[in-house]
Short mmCIF file of N, CA and C in Angstrom, two decimals:
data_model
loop_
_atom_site.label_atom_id
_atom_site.label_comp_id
_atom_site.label_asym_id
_atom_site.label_seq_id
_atom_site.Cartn_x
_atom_site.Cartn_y
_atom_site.Cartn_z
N UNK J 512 -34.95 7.68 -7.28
CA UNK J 512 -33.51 7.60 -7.19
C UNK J 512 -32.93 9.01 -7.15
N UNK J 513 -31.96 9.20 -6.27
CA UNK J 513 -31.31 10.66 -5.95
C UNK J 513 -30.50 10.58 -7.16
N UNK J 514 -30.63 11.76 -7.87
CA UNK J 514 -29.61 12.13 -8.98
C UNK J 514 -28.23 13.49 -8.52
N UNK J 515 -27.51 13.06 -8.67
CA UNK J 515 -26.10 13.99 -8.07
C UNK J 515 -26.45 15.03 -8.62
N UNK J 516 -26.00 16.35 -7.67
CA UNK J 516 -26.26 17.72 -8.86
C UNK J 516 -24.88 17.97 -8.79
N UNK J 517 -24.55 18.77 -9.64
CA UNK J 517 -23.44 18.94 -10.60
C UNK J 517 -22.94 19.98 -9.18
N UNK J 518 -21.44 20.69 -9.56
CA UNK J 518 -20.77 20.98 -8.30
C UNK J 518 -20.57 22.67 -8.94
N UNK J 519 -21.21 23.62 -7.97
CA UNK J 519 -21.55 25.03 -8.59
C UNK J 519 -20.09 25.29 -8.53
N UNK J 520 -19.77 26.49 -9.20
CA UNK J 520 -18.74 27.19 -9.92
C UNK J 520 -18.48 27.27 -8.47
N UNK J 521 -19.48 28.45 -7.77
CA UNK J 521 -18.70 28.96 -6.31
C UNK J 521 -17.73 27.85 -5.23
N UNK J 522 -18.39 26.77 -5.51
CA UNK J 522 -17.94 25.63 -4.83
C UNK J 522 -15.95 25.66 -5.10
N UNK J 523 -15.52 25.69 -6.39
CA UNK J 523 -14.54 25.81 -7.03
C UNK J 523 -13.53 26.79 -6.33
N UNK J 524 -14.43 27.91 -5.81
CA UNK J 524 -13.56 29.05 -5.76
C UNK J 524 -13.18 28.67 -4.34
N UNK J 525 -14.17 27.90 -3.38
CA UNK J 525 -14.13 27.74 -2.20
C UNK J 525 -13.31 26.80 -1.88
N UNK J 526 -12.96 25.81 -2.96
CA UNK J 526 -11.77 24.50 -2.76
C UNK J 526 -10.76 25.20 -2.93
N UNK J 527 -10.33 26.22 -3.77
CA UNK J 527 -9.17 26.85 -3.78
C UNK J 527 -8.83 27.33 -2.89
N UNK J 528 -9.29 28.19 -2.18
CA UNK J 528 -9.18 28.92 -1.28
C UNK J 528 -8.64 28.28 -0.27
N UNK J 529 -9.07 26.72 0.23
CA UNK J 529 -8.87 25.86 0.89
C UNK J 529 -7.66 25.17 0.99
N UNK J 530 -7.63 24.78 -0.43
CA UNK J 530 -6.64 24.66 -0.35
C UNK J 530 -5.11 25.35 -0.35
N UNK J 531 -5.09 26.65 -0.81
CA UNK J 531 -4.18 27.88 -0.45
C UNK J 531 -3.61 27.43 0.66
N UNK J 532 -5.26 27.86 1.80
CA UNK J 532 -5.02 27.80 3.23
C UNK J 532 -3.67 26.31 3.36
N UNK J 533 -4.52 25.29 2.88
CA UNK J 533 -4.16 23.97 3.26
C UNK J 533 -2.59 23.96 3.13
N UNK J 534 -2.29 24.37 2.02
CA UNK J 534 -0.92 24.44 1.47
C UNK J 534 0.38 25.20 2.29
N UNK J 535 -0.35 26.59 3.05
CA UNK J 535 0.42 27.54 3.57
C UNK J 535 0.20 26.96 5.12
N UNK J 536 -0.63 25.61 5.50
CA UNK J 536 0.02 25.59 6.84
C UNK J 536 0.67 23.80 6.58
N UNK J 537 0.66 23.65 5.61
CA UNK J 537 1.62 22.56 5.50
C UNK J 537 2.80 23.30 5.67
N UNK J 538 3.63 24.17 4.99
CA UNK J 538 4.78 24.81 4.43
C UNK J 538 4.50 25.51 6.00
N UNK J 539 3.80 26.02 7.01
CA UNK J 539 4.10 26.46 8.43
C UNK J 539 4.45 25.01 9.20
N UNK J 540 4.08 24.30 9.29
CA UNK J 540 3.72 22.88 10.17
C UNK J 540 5.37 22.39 9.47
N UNK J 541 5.96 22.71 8.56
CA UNK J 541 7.29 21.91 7.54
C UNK J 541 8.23 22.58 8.38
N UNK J 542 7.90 24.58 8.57
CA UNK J 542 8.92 24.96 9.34
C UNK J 542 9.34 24.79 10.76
N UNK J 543 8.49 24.29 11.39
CA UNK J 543 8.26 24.26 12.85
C UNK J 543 9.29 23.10 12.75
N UNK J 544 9.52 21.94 12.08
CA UNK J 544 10.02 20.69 12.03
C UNK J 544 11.69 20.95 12.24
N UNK J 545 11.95 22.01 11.20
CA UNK J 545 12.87 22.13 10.88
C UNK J 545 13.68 21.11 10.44
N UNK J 546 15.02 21.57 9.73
CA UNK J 546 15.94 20.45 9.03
C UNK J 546 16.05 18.88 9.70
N UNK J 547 16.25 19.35 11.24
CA UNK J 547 16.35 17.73 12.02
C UNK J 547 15.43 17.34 12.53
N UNK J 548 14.56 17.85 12.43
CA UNK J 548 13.08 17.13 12.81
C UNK J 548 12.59 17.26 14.06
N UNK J 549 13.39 17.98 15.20
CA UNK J 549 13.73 17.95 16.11
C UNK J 549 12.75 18.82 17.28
N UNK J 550 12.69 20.36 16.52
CA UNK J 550 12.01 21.28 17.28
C UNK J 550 10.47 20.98 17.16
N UNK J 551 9.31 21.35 18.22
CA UNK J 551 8.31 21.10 18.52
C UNK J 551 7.72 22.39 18.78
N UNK J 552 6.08 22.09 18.63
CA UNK J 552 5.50 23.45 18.13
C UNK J 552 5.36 24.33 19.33
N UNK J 553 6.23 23.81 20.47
CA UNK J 553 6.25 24.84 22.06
C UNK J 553 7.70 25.34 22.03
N UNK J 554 8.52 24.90 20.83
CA UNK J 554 9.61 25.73 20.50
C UNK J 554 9.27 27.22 19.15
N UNK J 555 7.84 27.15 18.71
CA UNK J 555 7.76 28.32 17.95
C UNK J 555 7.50 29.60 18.94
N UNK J 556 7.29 30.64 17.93
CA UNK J 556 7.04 31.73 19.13
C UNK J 556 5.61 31.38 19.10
N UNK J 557 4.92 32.36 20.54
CA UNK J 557 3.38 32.53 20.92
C UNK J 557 2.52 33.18 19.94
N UNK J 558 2.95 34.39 19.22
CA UNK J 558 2.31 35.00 18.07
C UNK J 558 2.29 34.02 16.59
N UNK J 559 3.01 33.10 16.50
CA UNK J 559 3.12 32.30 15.71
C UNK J 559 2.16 30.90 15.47
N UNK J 560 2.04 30.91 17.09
CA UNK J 560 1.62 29.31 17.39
C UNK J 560 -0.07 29.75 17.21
N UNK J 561 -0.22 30.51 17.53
CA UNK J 561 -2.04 31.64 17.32
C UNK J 561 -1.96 31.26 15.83
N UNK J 562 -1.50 32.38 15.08
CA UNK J 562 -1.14 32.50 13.71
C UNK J 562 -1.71 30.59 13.07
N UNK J 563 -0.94 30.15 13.84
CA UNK J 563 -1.02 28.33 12.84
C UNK J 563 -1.85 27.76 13.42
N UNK J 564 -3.09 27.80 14.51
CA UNK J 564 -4.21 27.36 15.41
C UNK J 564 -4.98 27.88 14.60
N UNK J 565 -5.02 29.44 14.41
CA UNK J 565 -5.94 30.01 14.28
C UNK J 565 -6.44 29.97 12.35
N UNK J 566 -5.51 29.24 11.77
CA UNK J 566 -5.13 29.00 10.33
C UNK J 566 -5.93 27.18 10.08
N UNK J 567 -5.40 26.41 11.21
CA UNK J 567 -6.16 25.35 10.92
C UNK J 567 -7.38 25.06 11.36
N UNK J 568 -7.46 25.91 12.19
CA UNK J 568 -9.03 25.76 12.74
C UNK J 568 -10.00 26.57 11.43
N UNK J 569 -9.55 27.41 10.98
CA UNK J 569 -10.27 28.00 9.66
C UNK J 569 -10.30 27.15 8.40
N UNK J 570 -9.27 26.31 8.33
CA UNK J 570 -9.07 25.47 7.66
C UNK J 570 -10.40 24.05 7.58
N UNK J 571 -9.85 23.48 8.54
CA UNK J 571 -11.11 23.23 9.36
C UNK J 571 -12.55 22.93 9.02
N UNK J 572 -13.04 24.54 9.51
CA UNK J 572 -14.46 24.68 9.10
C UNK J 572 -14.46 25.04 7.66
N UNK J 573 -13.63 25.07 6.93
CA UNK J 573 -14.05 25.71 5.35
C UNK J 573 -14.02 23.87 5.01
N UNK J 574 -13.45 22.92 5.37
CA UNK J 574 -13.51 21.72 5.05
C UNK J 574 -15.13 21.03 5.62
N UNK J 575 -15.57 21.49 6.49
CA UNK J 575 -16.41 20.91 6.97
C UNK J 575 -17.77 21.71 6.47
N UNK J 576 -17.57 22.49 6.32
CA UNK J 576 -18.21 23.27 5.12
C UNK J 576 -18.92 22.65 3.67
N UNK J 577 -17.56 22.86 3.29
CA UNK J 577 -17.61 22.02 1.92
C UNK J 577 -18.31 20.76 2.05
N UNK J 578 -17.98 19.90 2.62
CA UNK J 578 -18.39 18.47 2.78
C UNK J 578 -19.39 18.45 3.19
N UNK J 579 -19.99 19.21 4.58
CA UNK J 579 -21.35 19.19 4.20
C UNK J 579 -22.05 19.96 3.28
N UNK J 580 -22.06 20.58 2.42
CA UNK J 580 -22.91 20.73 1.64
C UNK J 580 -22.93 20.09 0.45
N UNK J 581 -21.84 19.44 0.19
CA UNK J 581 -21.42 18.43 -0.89
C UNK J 581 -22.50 17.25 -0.28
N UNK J 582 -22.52 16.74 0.98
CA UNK J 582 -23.44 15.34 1.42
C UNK J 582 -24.95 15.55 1.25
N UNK J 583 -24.94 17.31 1.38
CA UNK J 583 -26.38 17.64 0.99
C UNK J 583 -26.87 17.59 -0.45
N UNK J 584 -26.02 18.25 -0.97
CA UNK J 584 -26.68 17.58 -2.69
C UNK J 584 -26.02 16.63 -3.14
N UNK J 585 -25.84 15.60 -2.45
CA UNK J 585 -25.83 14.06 -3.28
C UNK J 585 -26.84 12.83 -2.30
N UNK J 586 -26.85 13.60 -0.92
CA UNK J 586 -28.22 12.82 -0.52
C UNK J 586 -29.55 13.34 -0.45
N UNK J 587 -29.60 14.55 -0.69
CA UNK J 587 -30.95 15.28 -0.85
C UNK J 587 -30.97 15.88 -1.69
N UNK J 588 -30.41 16.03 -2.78
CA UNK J 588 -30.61 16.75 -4.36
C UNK J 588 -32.01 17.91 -4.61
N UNK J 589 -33.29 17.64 -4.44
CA UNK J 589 -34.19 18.07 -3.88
C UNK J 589 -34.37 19.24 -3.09
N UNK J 590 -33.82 19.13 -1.54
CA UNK J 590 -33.69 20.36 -0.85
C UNK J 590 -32.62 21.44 -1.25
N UNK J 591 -31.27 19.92 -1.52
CA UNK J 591 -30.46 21.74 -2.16
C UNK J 591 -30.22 22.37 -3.11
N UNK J 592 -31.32 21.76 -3.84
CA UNK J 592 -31.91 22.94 -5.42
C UNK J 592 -32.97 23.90 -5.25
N UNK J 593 -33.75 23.67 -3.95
CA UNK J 593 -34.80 24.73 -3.57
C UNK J 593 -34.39 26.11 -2.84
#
């Protein structure tokens, strides 16, 4: 039977981080909306629209990250203690 291994400290620092990210393109993605809901993200500027691509796509892989290595030590416990 696979036994869960416990979730390393670094792991911790790496959800934070994540979520920072996560947080600061909610609060970008909130401004684009603006008050009436109205404007669309080909009404932000071009240096901006990079800026919030280039934020969730990092976003992203630090999520896909995490998760896989989280699926690795709870289905292979084994390999990712070696």
């Amino acid at each position: 039977m696979n036994t869960p291994q416990p979730i390393r400290p670094e792991s911790f620092d790496t959800l934070d981080t994540s979520m920072t990210k996560a947080r600061r393109l909610a609060a970008m993605l909130q401004a684009i909306s603006g008050p009436s809901g109205q404007e669309s993200f080909e009404d932000v500027a071009p240096d901006l629209r990079r800026e919030y691509l280039d934020l969730a796509a990092e976003l992203a892989s630090d999520v896909a990250t995490e998760l896989s290595d989280l699926l690795d030590r709870h289905i292979n416990p084994r390999e990712a203690t070696q």
